[in-house]
């Protein structure tokens, strides 16, 4: 929660404006366009339904727009993931291995970055860990009901948790445990129905209404996935954690469940990478592999105690490297909103270039959206918030509005005036 009062990031701001700070709680399921100039198909995949629904309940009850409040659930889920993983790994591999593996999760840049904003990734990771632990215990009817609910909600938080469900099935298949597979089937189906049901409208709409952008091939995605799960972009932790995970993989090489899991994950990656080729394909979609990697590191530390200080050193380096950015605004949305309201209050017209309204609307609506160069003549100032706008139109605005003010953030906002 350090720096949790900073401005929302791009995805979080779009989520807040389109699915949370709205009149109807049904907007959490991306059922309609809230911003007139932004088709819901353009932003629907940005909706992490469980987080949007919980946050909409908060908004409906309080009317608050505090970033701290809406970052609490993701941060709490991240802490829960670390605590649950550390406890489970300590019991299996020893206290030192469990603590060091937990520190890896808590400092892994991919996990940290995606757990500190209004996103569903940390809830997906928590559900994946909790569901896996439920499955590995002694089964009962109520335990399977809990498994179905936990995994279903995890999929509602982030649809890619469906890969974890497939891994669980693959474990039982690899053990040729047909009676247990039949026993699990109702819970597995219920979990899938909960998760897919929460996301069904979004997925059907995207594919039937052609909301998805054209396919894009990312040639380095498999490599990037491995590196970002294991500490990128911080170089030293990548090397140290990758070595520890590799040693852990060696200790578990005779486990059928491991190869069954790797086969499912590899198949999922190949289908996305070479088959569907979505325009937006990020390592964070597989964030549940962070606690899975912690398992491998803990296994290595139990076998070779010298691995523990290596994992710990990497965690310290990763934490120190990220700390300076904890309080930095990702976008200058709060300052941009203040500039827009100042211009509006002076009787002038503030404009934003189309697509920026989907994020700036999280903070203000006192602006006009510009989609064509000729519309700039009606503006007194143009506020450029992000990189996602029409670059030609942005450059034309810069020529027509030569007076420039920069509002600092990781990606600064520019206010252009005549």
mmCIF file of C-alpha atoms in Angstrom:
data_model
loop_
_atom_site.group_PDB
_atom_site.id
_atom_site.type_symbol
_atom_site.label_atom_id
_atom_site.label_comp_id
_atom_site.label_asym_id
_atom_site.label_seq_id
_atom_site.Cartn_x
_atom_site.Cartn_y
_atom_site.Cartn_z
ATOM 1 C CA UNK A 1 0.000 0.000 0.000
ATOM 2 C CA UNK A 2 3.029 2.304 -0.080
ATOM 3 C CA UNK A 3 2.190 5.046 -2.586
ATOM 4 C CA UNK A 4 -1.385 3.824 -2.930
ATOM 5 C CA UNK A 5 -2.637 7.416 -3.160
ATOM 6 C CA UNK A 6 -0.844 7.906 -6.479
ATOM 7 C CA UNK A 7 -2.840 8.361 -9.691
ATOM 8 C CA UNK A 8 -4.396 5.311 -11.345
ATOM 9 C CA UNK A 9 -2.466 3.677 -14.150
ATOM 10 C CA UNK A 10 -3.874 3.509 -17.683
ATOM 11 C CA UNK A 11 -5.742 0.210 -17.356
ATOM 12 C CA UNK A 12 -6.938 0.955 -13.831
ATOM 13 C CA UNK A 13 -8.249 4.389 -14.838
ATOM 14 C CA UNK A 14 -10.103 2.902 -17.812
ATOM 15 C CA UNK A 15 -11.593 0.247 -15.538
ATOM 16 C CA UNK A 16 -12.654 2.812 -12.961
ATOM 17 C CA UNK A 17 -14.249 5.151 -15.509
ATOM 18 C CA UNK A 18 -16.033 2.494 -17.560
ATOM 19 C CA UNK A 19 -17.011 -0.208 -15.082
ATOM 20 C CA UNK A 20 -16.939 1.183 -11.528
ATOM 21 C CA UNK A 21 -17.752 4.905 -11.181
ATOM 22 C CA UNK A 22 -21.048 4.477 -13.051
ATOM 23 C CA UNK A 23 -24.758 4.633 -12.158
ATOM 24 C CA UNK A 24 -25.494 0.911 -12.572
ATOM 25 C CA UNK A 25 -23.793 -2.028 -10.894
ATOM 26 C CA UNK A 26 -24.409 -4.040 -14.085
ATOM 27 C CA UNK A 27 -21.714 -1.910 -15.723
ATOM 28 C CA UNK A 28 -19.222 -4.077 -13.819
ATOM 29 C CA UNK A 29 -20.057 -6.764 -16.408
ATOM 30 C CA UNK A 30 -19.360 -4.417 -19.370
ATOM 31 C CA UNK A 31 -22.957 -4.476 -20.575
ATOM 32 C CA UNK A 32 -22.983 -1.035 -22.229
ATOM 33 C CA UNK A 33 -20.905 1.937 -23.298
ATOM 34 C CA UNK A 34 -20.647 4.413 -20.426
ATOM 35 C CA UNK A 35 -18.537 7.004 -22.268
ATOM 36 C CA UNK A 36 -20.339 7.987 -25.509
ATOM 37 C CA UNK A 37 -17.177 8.154 -27.631
ATOM 38 C CA UNK A 38 -15.762 4.828 -26.364
ATOM 39 C CA UNK A 39 -17.539 1.690 -27.640
ATOM 40 C CA UNK A 40 -17.779 -0.907 -24.918
ATOM 41 C CA UNK A 41 -16.129 -3.424 -27.263
ATOM 42 C CA UNK A 42 -12.997 -1.246 -27.204
ATOM 43 C CA UNK A 43 -12.569 -1.509 -23.441
ATOM 44 C CA UNK A 44 -14.401 -4.699 -22.478
ATOM 45 C CA UNK A 45 -11.275 -6.857 -22.208
ATOM 46 C CA UNK A 46 -9.971 -4.344 -19.664
ATOM 47 C CA UNK A 47 -12.761 -5.382 -17.299
ATOM 48 C CA UNK A 48 -11.632 -7.744 -14.530
ATOM 49 C CA UNK A 49 -15.161 -8.585 -13.479
ATOM 50 C CA UNK A 50 -14.689 -9.612 -9.846
ATOM 51 C CA UNK A 51 -12.606 -6.537 -9.031
ATOM 52 C CA UNK A 52 -15.015 -4.270 -10.920
ATOM 53 C CA UNK A 53 -17.985 -5.745 -9.058
ATOM 54 C CA UNK A 54 -16.412 -5.435 -5.602
ATOM 55 C CA UNK A 55 -15.226 -1.914 -6.399
ATOM 56 C CA UNK A 56 -18.639 -0.910 -7.747
ATOM 57 C CA UNK A 57 -20.192 -2.000 -4.455
ATOM 58 C CA UNK A 58 -17.742 0.295 -2.672
ATOM 59 C CA UNK A 59 -18.470 3.147 -5.073
ATOM 60 C CA UNK A 60 -22.228 2.677 -4.769
ATOM 61 C CA UNK A 61 -22.026 2.682 -0.967
ATOM 62 C CA UNK A 62 -19.562 5.550 -0.527
ATOM 63 C CA UNK A 63 -19.289 7.538 -3.766
ATOM 64 C CA UNK A 64 -15.572 7.698 -3.025
ATOM 65 C CA UNK A 65 -12.984 8.163 -5.758
ATOM 66 C CA UNK A 66 -10.019 7.548 -3.457
ATOM 67 C CA UNK A 67 -7.324 5.504 -5.163
ATOM 68 C CA UNK A 68 -6.280 4.114 -1.768
ATOM 69 C CA UNK A 69 -9.698 2.558 -1.215
ATOM 70 C CA UNK A 70 -9.822 0.802 -4.571
ATOM 71 C CA UNK A 71 -6.266 -0.482 -4.331
ATOM 72 C CA UNK A 72 -6.958 -2.167 -1.000
ATOM 73 C CA UNK A 73 -8.512 -5.416 -2.300
ATOM 74 C CA UNK A 74 -5.735 -6.121 -4.861
ATOM 75 C CA UNK A 75 -3.047 -5.333 -2.276
ATOM 76 C CA UNK A 76 -4.767 -7.497 0.340
ATOM 77 C CA UNK A 77 -5.006 -10.372 -2.150
ATOM 78 C CA UNK A 78 -1.306 -10.001 -2.950
ATOM 79 C CA UNK A 79 -0.418 -10.133 0.740
ATOM 80 C CA UNK A 80 -2.701 -13.146 1.112
ATOM 81 C CA UNK A 81 -0.933 -14.896 -1.762
ATOM 82 C CA UNK A 82 2.440 -14.329 -0.119
ATOM 83 C CA UNK A 83 1.195 -15.444 3.313
ATOM 84 C CA UNK A 84 -0.607 -18.551 2.064
ATOM 85 C CA UNK A 85 2.292 -19.594 -0.164
ATOM 86 C CA UNK A 86 4.880 -19.005 2.557
ATOM 87 C CA UNK A 87 2.889 -21.039 5.082
ATOM 88 C CA UNK A 88 2.324 -23.954 2.704
ATOM 89 C CA UNK A 89 5.919 -24.037 1.447
ATOM 90 C CA UNK A 90 7.311 -23.761 4.979
ATOM 91 C CA UNK A 91 5.327 -26.826 6.015
ATOM 92 C CA UNK A 92 6.538 -28.798 3.018
ATOM 93 C CA UNK A 93 10.136 -27.647 2.606
ATOM 94 C CA UNK A 94 11.099 -26.032 5.909
ATOM 95 C CA UNK A 95 10.804 -22.561 7.423
ATOM 96 C CA UNK A 96 13.855 -21.020 5.720
ATOM 97 C CA UNK A 97 12.861 -22.268 2.267
ATOM 98 C CA UNK A 98 9.286 -21.116 2.767
ATOM 99 C CA UNK A 99 10.240 -17.630 3.918
ATOM 100 C CA UNK A 100 12.758 -17.078 1.117
ATOM 101 C CA UNK A 101 10.277 -18.362 -1.491
ATOM 102 C CA UNK A 102 7.631 -16.035 -0.058
ATOM 103 C CA UNK A 103 10.040 -13.107 -0.317
ATOM 104 C CA UNK A 104 10.543 -13.969 -3.980
ATOM 105 C CA UNK A 105 6.788 -13.648 -4.582
ATOM 106 C CA UNK A 106 6.600 -10.430 -2.548
ATOM 107 C CA UNK A 107 9.405 -8.746 -4.486
ATOM 108 C CA UNK A 108 9.006 -10.195 -7.990
ATOM 109 C CA UNK A 109 8.521 -7.065 -10.159
ATOM 110 C CA UNK A 110 5.741 -8.579 -12.265
ATOM 111 C CA UNK A 111 3.779 -9.608 -9.176
ATOM 112 C CA UNK A 112 4.402 -6.360 -7.296
ATOM 113 C CA UNK A 113 3.537 -4.074 -10.206
ATOM 114 C CA UNK A 114 0.277 -5.854 -10.957
ATOM 115 C CA UNK A 115 -0.791 -6.081 -7.312
ATOM 116 C CA UNK A 116 -0.537 -2.366 -6.581
ATOM 117 C CA UNK A 117 -3.310 -1.078 -8.819
ATOM 118 C CA UNK A 118 -6.982 -1.627 -9.535
ATOM 119 C CA UNK A 119 -6.491 -4.924 -11.380
ATOM 120 C CA UNK A 120 -7.567 -8.516 -10.826
ATOM 121 C CA UNK A 121 -4.224 -10.287 -11.151
ATOM 122 C CA UNK A 122 -3.450 -10.646 -7.455
ATOM 123 C CA UNK A 123 -6.938 -12.012 -6.760
ATOM 124 C CA UNK A 124 -6.372 -14.525 -9.556
ATOM 125 C CA UNK A 125 -3.054 -15.559 -7.994
ATOM 126 C CA UNK A 126 -4.597 -15.889 -4.531
ATOM 127 C CA UNK A 127 -7.454 -18.002 -5.879
ATOM 128 C CA UNK A 128 -5.023 -20.203 -7.808
ATOM 129 C CA UNK A 129 -2.915 -20.871 -4.714
ATOM 130 C CA UNK A 130 -5.929 -21.409 -2.447
ATOM 131 C CA UNK A 131 -7.668 -23.671 -4.954
ATOM 132 C CA UNK A 132 -4.526 -25.754 -5.444
ATOM 133 C CA UNK A 133 -4.074 -26.198 -1.686
ATOM 134 C CA UNK A 134 -7.728 -27.196 -1.317
ATOM 135 C CA UNK A 135 -7.288 -29.769 -4.066
ATOM 136 C CA UNK A 136 -4.149 -31.299 -2.547
ATOM 137 C CA UNK A 137 -5.841 -31.940 0.809
ATOM 138 C CA UNK A 138 -8.288 -34.638 1.829
ATOM 139 C CA UNK A 139 -11.432 -34.256 -0.219
ATOM 140 C CA UNK A 140 -14.922 -33.891 1.182
ATOM 141 C CA UNK A 141 -18.152 -32.561 -0.287
ATOM 142 C CA UNK A 142 -17.722 -29.158 1.320
ATOM 143 C CA UNK A 143 -14.055 -29.025 0.379
ATOM 144 C CA UNK A 144 -14.985 -29.539 -3.276
ATOM 145 C CA UNK A 145 -17.683 -26.870 -2.983
ATOM 146 C CA UNK A 146 -15.035 -24.491 -1.616
ATOM 147 C CA UNK A 147 -12.729 -25.459 -4.480
ATOM 148 C CA UNK A 148 -15.433 -24.693 -7.055
ATOM 149 C CA UNK A 149 -16.218 -21.292 -5.520
ATOM 150 C CA UNK A 150 -12.588 -20.251 -5.046
ATOM 151 C CA UNK A 151 -11.491 -21.250 -8.550
ATOM 152 C CA UNK A 152 -14.630 -19.794 -10.118
ATOM 153 C CA UNK A 153 -14.058 -16.435 -8.428
ATOM 154 C CA UNK A 154 -10.386 -16.525 -9.422
ATOM 155 C CA UNK A 155 -11.462 -16.956 -13.058
ATOM 156 C CA UNK A 156 -13.922 -14.087 -12.598
ATOM 157 C CA UNK A 157 -10.969 -11.979 -11.467
ATOM 158 C CA UNK A 158 -8.811 -12.985 -14.441
ATOM 159 C CA UNK A 159 -9.943 -15.438 -17.079
ATOM 160 C CA UNK A 160 -6.512 -17.029 -17.598
ATOM 161 C CA UNK A 161 -6.938 -18.906 -14.310
ATOM 162 C CA UNK A 162 -8.730 -21.405 -16.550
ATOM 163 C CA UNK A 163 -5.214 -22.702 -17.319
ATOM 164 C CA UNK A 164 -4.839 -23.616 -13.633
ATOM 165 C CA UNK A 165 -8.096 -25.572 -13.791
ATOM 166 C CA UNK A 166 -6.709 -27.508 -16.759
ATOM 167 C CA UNK A 167 -3.499 -28.179 -14.826
ATOM 168 C CA UNK A 168 -5.518 -29.655 -11.976
ATOM 169 C CA UNK A 169 -7.283 -31.978 -14.376
ATOM 170 C CA UNK A 170 -3.969 -32.911 -15.975
ATOM 171 C CA UNK A 171 -2.592 -33.899 -12.555
ATOM 172 C CA UNK A 172 -5.334 -36.443 -12.045
ATOM 173 C CA UNK A 173 -4.983 -37.737 -15.587
ATOM 174 C CA UNK A 174 -1.209 -38.147 -15.110
ATOM 175 C CA UNK A 175 -1.893 -40.200 -11.969
ATOM 176 C CA UNK A 176 -4.564 -42.206 -13.800
ATOM 177 C CA UNK A 177 -6.819 -41.481 -10.857
ATOM 178 C CA UNK A 178 -10.130 -41.987 -12.643
ATOM 179 C CA UNK A 179 -12.328 -42.248 -9.509
ATOM 180 C CA UNK A 180 -10.906 -38.959 -8.173
ATOM 181 C CA UNK A 181 -11.321 -37.412 -11.600
ATOM 182 C CA UNK A 182 -15.007 -38.335 -11.590
ATOM 183 C CA UNK A 183 -15.309 -37.007 -8.038
ATOM 184 C CA UNK A 184 -13.729 -33.699 -9.051
ATOM 185 C CA UNK A 185 -15.753 -33.278 -12.255
ATOM 186 C CA UNK A 186 -18.810 -31.515 -10.707
ATOM 187 C CA UNK A 187 -16.600 -29.043 -8.816
ATOM 188 C CA UNK A 188 -14.449 -28.407 -11.874
ATOM 189 C CA UNK A 189 -17.538 -27.813 -14.038
ATOM 190 C CA UNK A 190 -19.063 -25.503 -11.409
ATOM 191 C CA UNK A 191 -15.838 -23.486 -11.199
ATOM 192 C CA UNK A 192 -15.722 -23.180 -14.979
ATOM 193 C CA UNK A 193 -19.356 -22.073 -15.090
ATOM 194 C CA UNK A 194 -18.764 -19.375 -12.459
ATOM 195 C CA UNK A 195 -15.632 -18.043 -14.152
ATOM 196 C CA UNK A 196 -16.868 -18.296 -17.721
ATOM 197 C CA UNK A 197 -20.294 -16.996 -16.739
ATOM 198 C CA UNK A 198 -18.777 -13.843 -15.262
ATOM 199 C CA UNK A 199 -16.779 -13.246 -18.443
ATOM 200 C CA UNK A 200 -19.211 -14.704 -21.006
ATOM 201 C CA UNK A 201 -20.783 -11.442 -22.120
ATOM 202 C CA UNK A 202 -17.386 -9.827 -22.621
ATOM 203 C CA UNK A 203 -15.947 -12.683 -24.645
ATOM 204 C CA UNK A 204 -19.040 -13.210 -26.816
ATOM 205 C CA UNK A 205 -19.280 -9.488 -27.485
ATOM 206 C CA UNK A 206 -15.613 -9.184 -28.413
ATOM 207 C CA UNK A 207 -15.692 -12.071 -30.870
ATOM 208 C CA UNK A 208 -19.146 -11.454 -32.395
ATOM 209 C CA UNK A 209 -18.893 -7.653 -32.601
ATOM 210 C CA UNK A 210 -15.256 -7.632 -33.730
ATOM 211 C CA UNK A 211 -14.097 -5.589 -30.760
ATOM 212 C CA UNK A 212 -10.651 -7.143 -30.750
ATOM 213 C CA UNK A 213 -7.870 -5.432 -32.723
ATOM 214 C CA UNK A 214 -6.177 -7.351 -35.571
ATOM 215 C CA UNK A 215 -3.895 -10.247 -34.538
ATOM 216 C CA UNK A 216 -0.261 -9.464 -33.778
ATOM 217 C CA UNK A 217 2.619 -11.959 -33.625
ATOM 218 C CA UNK A 218 5.091 -11.405 -30.771
ATOM 219 C CA UNK A 219 8.174 -13.443 -31.735
ATOM 220 C CA UNK A 220 9.811 -13.267 -28.290
ATOM 221 C CA UNK A 221 6.742 -13.906 -26.120
ATOM 222 C CA UNK A 222 7.765 -17.331 -24.668
ATOM 223 C CA UNK A 223 11.159 -15.935 -23.689
ATOM 224 C CA UNK A 224 9.596 -12.771 -22.249
ATOM 225 C CA UNK A 225 7.096 -14.819 -20.262
ATOM 226 C CA UNK A 226 9.847 -16.787 -18.531
ATOM 227 C CA UNK A 227 12.018 -13.742 -17.847
ATOM 228 C CA UNK A 228 9.213 -11.573 -16.441
ATOM 229 C CA UNK A 229 7.867 -14.358 -14.243
ATOM 230 C CA UNK A 230 11.418 -14.747 -12.861
ATOM 231 C CA UNK A 231 12.297 -11.142 -12.086
ATOM 232 C CA UNK A 232 12.618 -9.028 -15.244
ATOM 233 C CA UNK A 233 13.344 -6.245 -15.840
ATOM 234 C CA UNK A 234 15.805 -6.292 -12.910
ATOM 235 C CA UNK A 235 18.823 -8.186 -14.220
ATOM 236 C CA UNK A 236 20.460 -9.728 -11.133
ATOM 237 C CA UNK A 237 17.264 -11.297 -9.706
ATOM 238 C CA UNK A 238 16.526 -12.827 -13.119
ATOM 239 C CA UNK A 239 19.804 -14.725 -13.087
ATOM 240 C CA UNK A 240 19.647 -15.785 -9.442
ATOM 241 C CA UNK A 241 15.956 -16.732 -9.353
ATOM 242 C CA UNK A 242 16.137 -18.514 -12.709
ATOM 243 C CA UNK A 243 19.009 -20.642 -11.429
ATOM 244 C CA UNK A 244 17.105 -21.463 -8.231
ATOM 245 C CA UNK A 245 13.929 -22.384 -10.133
ATOM 246 C CA UNK A 246 15.971 -24.515 -12.527
ATOM 247 C CA UNK A 247 17.505 -26.444 -9.625
ATOM 248 C CA UNK A 248 14.044 -26.909 -8.153
ATOM 249 C CA UNK A 249 12.804 -28.236 -11.466
ATOM 250 C CA UNK A 250 15.591 -30.821 -11.336
ATOM 251 C CA UNK A 251 14.548 -31.968 -7.857
ATOM 252 C CA UNK A 252 10.958 -32.521 -9.047
ATOM 253 C CA UNK A 253 11.860 -34.068 -12.408
ATOM 254 C CA UNK A 254 10.283 -37.433 -11.565
ATOM 255 C CA UNK A 255 6.922 -35.934 -10.558
ATOM 256 C CA UNK A 256 4.248 -36.715 -13.152
ATOM 257 C CA UNK A 257 2.156 -33.725 -12.070
ATOM 258 C CA UNK A 258 5.016 -31.369 -12.959
ATOM 259 C CA UNK A 259 5.267 -32.516 -16.561
ATOM 260 C CA UNK A 260 1.490 -32.584 -16.881
ATOM 261 C CA UNK A 261 1.391 -28.957 -15.713
ATOM 262 C CA UNK A 262 4.205 -27.897 -18.025
ATOM 263 C CA UNK A 263 2.414 -29.552 -20.953
ATOM 264 C CA UNK A 264 -0.814 -27.657 -20.226
ATOM 265 C CA UNK A 265 1.002 -24.343 -19.807
ATOM 266 C CA UNK A 266 3.070 -24.871 -22.965
ATOM 267 C CA UNK A 267 -0.082 -25.745 -24.924
ATOM 268 C CA UNK A 268 -1.849 -22.613 -23.635
ATOM 269 C CA UNK A 269 1.114 -20.409 -24.559
ATOM 270 C CA UNK A 270 1.418 -21.952 -28.037
ATOM 271 C CA UNK A 271 -2.303 -21.559 -28.752
ATOM 272 C CA UNK A 272 -2.113 -17.881 -27.824
ATOM 273 C CA UNK A 273 1.278 -17.187 -29.394
ATOM 274 C CA UNK A 274 0.953 -19.056 -32.680
ATOM 275 C CA UNK A 275 -2.800 -19.569 -32.961
ATOM 276 C CA UNK A 276 -4.964 -16.730 -31.661
ATOM 277 C CA UNK A 277 -2.175 -14.102 -31.730
ATOM 278 C CA UNK A 278 -4.063 -11.518 -29.639
ATOM 279 C CA UNK A 279 -2.911 -7.928 -30.077
ATOM 280 C CA UNK A 280 -2.565 -7.647 -26.306
ATOM 281 C CA UNK A 281 -0.508 -10.554 -24.969
ATOM 282 C CA UNK A 282 1.406 -9.896 -21.763
ATOM 283 C CA UNK A 283 3.374 -12.054 -19.313
ATOM 284 C CA UNK A 284 1.098 -10.842 -16.498
ATOM 285 C CA UNK A 285 -1.721 -13.004 -17.875
ATOM 286 C CA UNK A 286 0.175 -15.972 -16.404
ATOM 287 C CA UNK A 287 0.814 -14.358 -13.020
ATOM 288 C CA UNK A 288 -0.187 -17.586 -11.240
ATOM 289 C CA UNK A 289 3.206 -18.957 -12.380
ATOM 290 C CA UNK A 290 4.911 -16.697 -9.817
ATOM 291 C CA UNK A 291 3.814 -18.756 -6.776
ATOM 292 C CA UNK A 292 4.366 -21.902 -8.871
ATOM 293 C CA UNK A 293 7.978 -20.795 -9.400
ATOM 294 C CA UNK A 294 8.245 -20.175 -5.654
ATOM 295 C CA UNK A 295 7.423 -23.863 -5.154
ATOM 296 C CA UNK A 296 10.379 -24.854 -7.354
ATOM 297 C CA UNK A 297 12.722 -22.468 -5.522
ATOM 298 C CA UNK A 298 11.623 -23.835 -2.154
ATOM 299 C CA UNK A 299 12.274 -27.370 -3.375
ATOM 300 C CA UNK A 300 15.792 -26.348 -4.423
ATOM 301 C CA UNK A 301 16.447 -24.685 -1.062
ATOM 302 C CA UNK A 302 15.418 -27.809 0.832
ATOM 303 C CA UNK A 303 17.879 -29.903 -1.191
ATOM 304 C CA UNK A 304 20.718 -27.358 -1.227
ATOM 305 C CA UNK A 305 20.673 -24.886 1.654
ATOM 306 C CA UNK A 306 23.125 -22.593 -0.125
ATOM 307 C CA UNK A 307 20.347 -21.629 -2.545
ATOM 308 C CA UNK A 308 18.476 -19.785 0.244
ATOM 309 C CA UNK A 309 20.878 -16.793 0.513
ATOM 310 C CA UNK A 310 20.917 -16.595 -3.293
ATOM 311 C CA UNK A 311 17.117 -16.266 -3.413
ATOM 312 C CA UNK A 312 17.186 -13.815 -0.501
ATOM 313 C CA UNK A 313 19.850 -11.624 -2.146
ATOM 314 C CA UNK A 314 17.776 -11.452 -5.321
ATOM 315 C CA UNK A 315 14.718 -10.411 -3.290
ATOM 316 C CA UNK A 316 16.646 -7.580 -1.621
ATOM 317 C CA UNK A 317 17.960 -6.317 -4.968
ATOM 318 C CA UNK A 318 14.494 -6.520 -6.543
ATOM 319 C CA UNK A 319 12.883 -4.615 -3.664
ATOM 320 C CA UNK A 320 15.524 -1.884 -3.640
ATOM 321 C CA UNK A 321 15.322 -1.446 -7.417
ATOM 322 C CA UNK A 322 11.546 -0.969 -7.336
ATOM 323 C CA UNK A 323 11.243 1.216 -4.240
ATOM 324 C CA UNK A 324 11.926 4.571 -5.970
ATOM 325 C CA UNK A 325 8.870 4.067 -8.175
ATOM 326 C CA UNK A 326 6.440 3.104 -5.407
ATOM 327 C CA UNK A 327 5.092 6.638 -5.010
ATOM 328 C CA UNK A 328 5.458 7.841 -8.607
ATOM 329 C CA UNK A 329 2.308 8.585 -10.601
ATOM 330 C CA UNK A 330 2.127 6.310 -13.664
ATOM 331 C CA UNK A 331 0.078 8.981 -15.445
ATOM 332 C CA UNK A 332 -0.511 12.596 -14.435
ATOM 333 C CA UNK A 333 -4.273 12.071 -14.381
ATOM 334 C CA UNK A 334 -4.975 14.012 -11.206
ATOM 335 C CA UNK A 335 -2.927 16.986 -12.395
ATOM 336 C CA UNK A 336 -4.459 16.754 -15.856
ATOM 337 C CA UNK A 337 -7.954 16.826 -14.369
ATOM 338 C CA UNK A 338 -7.022 19.907 -12.338
ATOM 339 C CA UNK A 339 -5.742 21.612 -15.504
ATOM 340 C CA UNK A 340 -8.951 20.724 -17.376
ATOM 341 C CA UNK A 341 -11.129 22.067 -14.584
ATOM 342 C CA UNK A 342 -9.057 25.258 -14.367
ATOM 343 C CA UNK A 343 -9.507 25.854 -18.101
ATOM 344 C CA UNK A 344 -13.217 25.037 -17.875
ATOM 345 C CA UNK A 345 -13.699 27.350 -14.893
ATOM 346 C CA UNK A 346 -12.127 30.233 -16.827
ATOM 347 C CA UNK A 347 -14.801 29.897 -19.501
ATOM 348 C CA UNK A 348 -12.526 28.243 -22.037
ATOM 349 C CA UNK A 349 -12.787 24.867 -23.721
ATOM 350 C CA UNK A 350 -10.370 22.087 -22.811
ATOM 351 C CA UNK A 351 -10.050 19.259 -25.329
ATOM 352 C CA UNK A 352 -8.573 15.783 -25.262
ATOM 353 C CA UNK A 353 -7.650 13.629 -28.235
ATOM 354 C CA UNK A 354 -9.882 10.612 -28.747
ATOM 355 C CA UNK A 355 -9.110 7.568 -26.570
ATOM 356 C CA UNK A 356 -7.656 9.669 -23.738
ATOM 357 C CA UNK A 357 -11.204 10.291 -22.523
ATOM 358 C CA UNK A 358 -11.471 6.676 -21.378
ATOM 359 C CA UNK A 359 -8.807 7.270 -18.720
ATOM 360 C CA UNK A 360 -9.254 10.961 -17.908
ATOM 361 C CA UNK A 361 -12.968 10.331 -17.270
ATOM 362 C CA UNK A 362 -11.917 8.591 -14.070
ATOM 363 C CA UNK A 363 -11.111 12.072 -12.739
ATOM 364 C CA UNK A 364 -13.150 14.639 -14.686
ATOM 365 C CA UNK A 365 -15.589 15.046 -17.584
ATOM 366 C CA UNK A 366 -15.192 18.793 -18.198
ATOM 367 C CA UNK A 367 -13.594 18.370 -21.607
ATOM 368 C CA UNK A 368 -14.437 17.995 -25.298
ATOM 369 C CA UNK A 369 -13.229 15.018 -27.323
ATOM 370 C CA UNK A 370 -11.415 15.735 -30.585
ATOM 371 C CA UNK A 371 -11.325 13.139 -33.338
ATOM 372 C CA UNK A 372 -10.421 15.271 -36.405
ATOM 373 C CA UNK A 373 -7.907 18.089 -37.027
ATOM 374 C CA UNK A 374 -10.595 20.625 -37.957
ATOM 375 C CA UNK A 375 -12.140 20.268 -34.493
ATOM 376 C CA UNK A 376 -9.025 21.776 -32.916
ATOM 377 C CA UNK A 377 -10.196 25.246 -33.983
ATOM 378 C CA UNK A 378 -12.925 25.080 -31.329
ATOM 379 C CA UNK A 379 -10.455 24.326 -28.531
ATOM 380 C CA UNK A 380 -8.631 26.746 -26.239
ATOM 381 C CA UNK A 381 -6.275 24.042 -24.912
ATOM 382 C CA UNK A 382 -5.498 20.402 -25.639
ATOM 383 C CA UNK A 383 -4.536 18.008 -22.867
ATOM 384 C CA UNK A 384 -2.565 14.931 -24.011
ATOM 385 C CA UNK A 385 -2.605 12.325 -21.258
ATOM 386 C CA UNK A 386 -1.253 9.105 -22.765
ATOM 387 C CA UNK A 387 0.526 7.372 -25.630
ATOM 388 C CA UNK A 388 -2.678 5.763 -26.897
ATOM 389 C CA UNK A 389 -3.945 8.642 -29.040
ATOM 390 C CA UNK A 390 -3.813 9.364 -32.780
ATOM 391 C CA UNK A 391 -0.197 10.517 -33.147
ATOM 392 C CA UNK A 392 -0.838 12.550 -36.301
ATOM 393 C CA UNK A 393 -3.643 14.426 -34.538
ATOM 394 C CA UNK A 394 -1.443 14.935 -31.498
ATOM 395 C CA UNK A 395 1.332 16.403 -33.653
ATOM 396 C CA UNK A 396 -1.147 18.705 -35.401
ATOM 397 C CA UNK A 397 -2.361 19.902 -31.992
ATOM 398 C CA UNK A 398 1.246 20.618 -30.991
ATOM 399 C CA UNK A 399 1.664 22.793 -34.100
ATOM 400 C CA UNK A 400 -1.544 24.745 -33.503
ATOM 401 C CA UNK A 401 -0.997 25.121 -29.751
ATOM 402 C CA UNK A 402 2.686 26.037 -29.362
ATOM 403 C CA UNK A 403 2.656 26.859 -25.619
ATOM 404 C CA UNK A 404 3.487 23.646 -23.773
ATOM 405 C CA UNK A 405 3.251 22.750 -20.093
ATOM 406 C CA UNK A 406 4.446 19.348 -18.852
ATOM 407 C CA UNK A 407 2.787 17.683 -15.870
ATOM 408 C CA UNK A 408 5.269 15.204 -14.341
ATOM 409 C CA UNK A 409 4.594 11.466 -14.041
ATOM 410 C CA UNK A 410 6.217 8.258 -15.280
ATOM 411 C CA UNK A 411 4.456 9.089 -18.571
ATOM 412 C CA UNK A 412 3.969 12.871 -18.328
ATOM 413 C CA UNK A 413 0.884 14.753 -19.460
ATOM 414 C CA UNK A 414 1.273 17.672 -21.849
ATOM 415 C CA UNK A 415 -1.053 20.702 -21.774
ATOM 416 C CA UNK A 416 -1.004 22.569 -25.093
ATOM 417 C CA UNK A 417 -2.293 26.153 -25.228
ATOM 418 C CA UNK A 418 -2.273 28.917 -27.776
#
